C-alpha cells in the first residue's frame, strides 16, 4: 500500500483552496458580466484603453486554441483531463509547506476549475480580455487563464527562492 509522506509544520491546504475558490468566483462573475451585460444584445468590441479591449471569443481548444477539433465530445475530454490535473494539484497542495507554493497551486486549481465550468456549460471557454499594441493582438484570455499563468509564475518564484528560505 502506498503512503504519502507526512509533513510537519503549518498546513497551507485551506489557504490554497480558498485562493482557488476566489479565482473561480472572480472568473465566473467576470464571465457572467461579459456574457449577460457587456456583450448584449450582440457581441462587439469595447475599446477600454488604447491597448486593451473587451471582446468575446469562444475557445474550443486549450491554450491558444490548441486541440480545437470541433468534435462534440472534445469539451468532455478536455474537462476530464483538466479535472485529473486539478485532483493531482490538490494532492500536491496538501503537501505544500510554503505559503507561496500554496498560493501558486491555488491559482492554478482555480483557473483550471473556472475553465472546466465553461467547457461543461457552453462546450467552449469564454475569453474576453484583449491586450494589443497597435494592430498586434495577444490571444484573448480570461480571469481563469490569468490565474493559471500567475500560479505558474509564483511556482517558478517559489522554486527559485525556496532553498534560500530554509537556509
Coordinates of C-alpha atoms in Angstrom, one line a residue:
X1 CA 0.0 0.0 0.0
X2 CA 1.4 3.4 -1.0
X3 CA 1.5 6.0 1.7
X4 CA 2.1 9.7 1.2
X5 CA 5.0 11.2 3.2
X6 CA 3.8 13.1 6.3
X7 CA 4.8 16.7 6.7
X8 CA 5.3 18.5 10.0
X9 CA 4.6 22.2 10.3
X10 CA 1.8 24.5 9.1
X11 CA -0.7 23.3 6.6
X12 CA -1.5 25.6 3.8
X13 CA -4.1 23.4 2.2
X14 CA -7.1 25.5 3.4
X15 CA -5.3 28.7 2.2
X16 CA -4.7 27.2 -1.2
X17 CA -8.3 26.0 -1.5
X18 CA -9.6 29.5 -0.5
X19 CA -7.4 31.0 -3.2
X20 CA -8.8 28.5 -5.7
X21 CA -12.4 29.3 -4.7
X22 CA -11.8 33.0 -5.1
X23 CA -10.3 32.6 -8.5
X24 CA -13.3 30.5 -9.6
X25 CA -15.7 33.1 -8.2
X26 CA -14.0 36.0 -9.8
X27 CA -13.7 34.1 -13.1
X28 CA -17.3 33.1 -13.3
X29 CA -18.5 36.5 -12.1
X30 CA -16.5 38.3 -14.8
X31 CA -17.8 35.9 -17.5
X32 CA -21.3 36.4 -16.4
X33 CA -20.8 40.2 -16.6
X34 CA -19.3 39.9 -20.1
X35 CA -21.9 37.5 -21.4
X36 CA -25.0 38.9 -19.8
X37 CA -24.3 42.7 -19.9
X38 CA -21.3 43.9 -21.9
X39 CA -21.8 41.7 -25.0
X40 CA -25.6 42.2 -25.2
X41 CA -27.5 42.3 -27.5
X42 CA -24.8 41.1 -29.8
X43 CA -21.0 40.5 -29.2
X44 CA -18.9 43.5 -30.2
X45 CA -15.5 45.1 -29.4
X46 CA -15.4 47.5 -26.4
X47 CA -12.4 49.7 -26.5
X48 CA -11.4 50.4 -22.9
X49 CA -8.0 51.9 -23.4
X50 CA -5.7 52.4 -26.5
X51 CA -4.1 49.0 -25.6
X52 CA -7.0 47.0 -24.1
X53 CA -10.4 45.9 -25.4
X54 CA -13.2 43.7 -24.2
X55 CA -14.2 41.1 -26.8
X56 CA -15.9 37.8 -26.9
X57 CA -14.0 34.8 -28.3
X58 CA -15.2 31.2 -27.8
X59 CA -12.1 29.0 -27.3
X60 CA -13.0 25.4 -28.3
X61 CA -9.4 24.1 -27.6
X62 CA -7.0 24.6 -24.8
X63 CA -4.2 27.3 -24.5
X64 CA -4.2 29.5 -27.6
X65 CA -6.9 27.3 -29.2
X66 CA -4.8 24.1 -29.5
X67 CA -6.7 20.9 -29.9
X68 CA -9.8 22.6 -31.1
X69 CA -11.1 19.7 -33.2
X70 CA -14.8 20.7 -33.2
X71 CA -15.8 17.2 -32.2
X72 CA -18.8 17.1 -29.9
X73 CA -17.0 15.0 -27.3
X74 CA -13.9 17.3 -27.0
X75 CA -15.3 19.5 -24.2
X76 CA -15.7 16.4 -22.1
X77 CA -12.3 15.0 -23.0
X78 CA -10.6 18.4 -22.2
X79 CA -12.7 18.8 -19.0
X80 CA -11.7 15.2 -17.9
X81 CA -8.0 15.9 -18.4
X82 CA -8.3 19.2 -16.6
X83 CA -10.1 17.5 -13.7
X84 CA -7.4 14.8 -13.4
X85 CA -4.8 17.6 -13.3
X86 CA -6.8 19.6 -10.7
X87 CA -7.1 16.5 -8.5
X88 CA -3.3 15.9 -8.8
X89 CA -2.7 19.6 -7.9
X90 CA -4.9 19.2 -4.8
X91 CA -2.7 16.3 -3.7
X92 CA 0.3 18.5 -4.3
X93 CA -1.3 21.3 -2.4
X94 CA -1.8 19.0 0.6
X95 CA 2.0 18.7 0.8
X96 CA 2.7 22.4 0.3
X97 CA 4.9 23.6 3.1
X98 CA 5.3 27.2 2.0
X99 CA 2.6 29.9 1.6
X100 CA 3.8 31.0 -1.9
X101 CA 3.6 27.4 -3.1
X102 CA 0.0 27.0 -1.8
X103 CA -0.9 30.4 -3.3
X104 CA 0.5 29.3 -6.7
X105 CA -1.2 25.9 -6.7
X106 CA -4.5 27.6 -5.6
X107 CA -4.3 30.0 -8.5
X108 CA -3.8 27.1 -10.9
X109 CA -6.5 24.9 -9.5
X110 CA -9.0 27.9 -9.5
X111 CA -8.1 28.7 -13.1
X112 CA -8.5 25.1 -14.3
X113 CA -11.8 24.8 -12.5
X114 CA -13.1 28.0 -13.9
X115 CA -12.4 26.9 -17.5
X116 CA -13.8 23.4 -16.8
X117 CA -17.1 25.0 -15.7
X118 CA -17.2 26.9 -19.1
X119 CA -16.5 23.7 -21.1
X120 CA -19.3 21.8 -19.4
X121 CA -21.8 24.7 -19.6
X122 CA -21.0 26.0 -23.1
X123 CA -18.8 23.4 -24.8
X124 CA -16.1 26.1 -25.0
X125 CA -14.3 28.7 -22.8
X126 CA -15.3 32.3 -22.9
X127 CA -12.3 34.6 -23.5
X128 CA -12.7 38.3 -23.4
X129 CA -9.5 40.2 -22.3
X130 CA -7.8 41.5 -25.4
X131 CA -4.5 43.4 -25.0
X132 CA -2.8 44.8 -28.0
X133 CA 0.0 47.0 -29.4
X134 CA -1.3 48.9 -32.4
X135 CA -2.7 46.1 -34.7
X136 CA -0.8 43.3 -33.0
X137 CA -3.2 41.5 -30.6
X138 CA -2.2 39.0 -27.9
X139 CA -4.5 36.0 -27.7
X140 CA -7.7 36.8 -25.9
X141 CA -7.9 35.3 -22.4
X142 CA -10.0 35.3 -19.3
X143 CA -9.5 35.5 -15.5
X144 CA -9.1 31.7 -15.2
X145 CA -6.3 31.8 -17.8
X146 CA -4.7 34.7 -15.9
X147 CA -5.0 32.7 -12.6
X148 CA -3.2 29.7 -14.2
X149 CA -0.4 32.0 -15.6
X150 CA 0.1 33.8 -12.3
X151 CA 0.1 30.5 -10.5
X152 CA 2.8 29.1 -12.7
X153 CA 4.9 32.3 -12.3
X154 CA 4.5 32.0 -8.5
X155 CA 5.6 28.4 -8.7
X156 CA 8.7 29.4 -10.5
X157 CA 9.4 32.1 -7.9
X158 CA 8.8 29.6 -5.2
X159 CA 11.2 27.2 -6.8
X160 CA 13.9 29.9 -7.2
X161 CA 13.7 31.1 -3.6
X162 CA 12.6 28.0 -1.6
X163 CA 16.2 27.0 -0.8
X164 CA 17.1 30.4 0.4
X165 CA 14.1 30.4 2.8
X166 CA 15.3 27.3 4.6
X167 CA 19.0 28.2 4.8

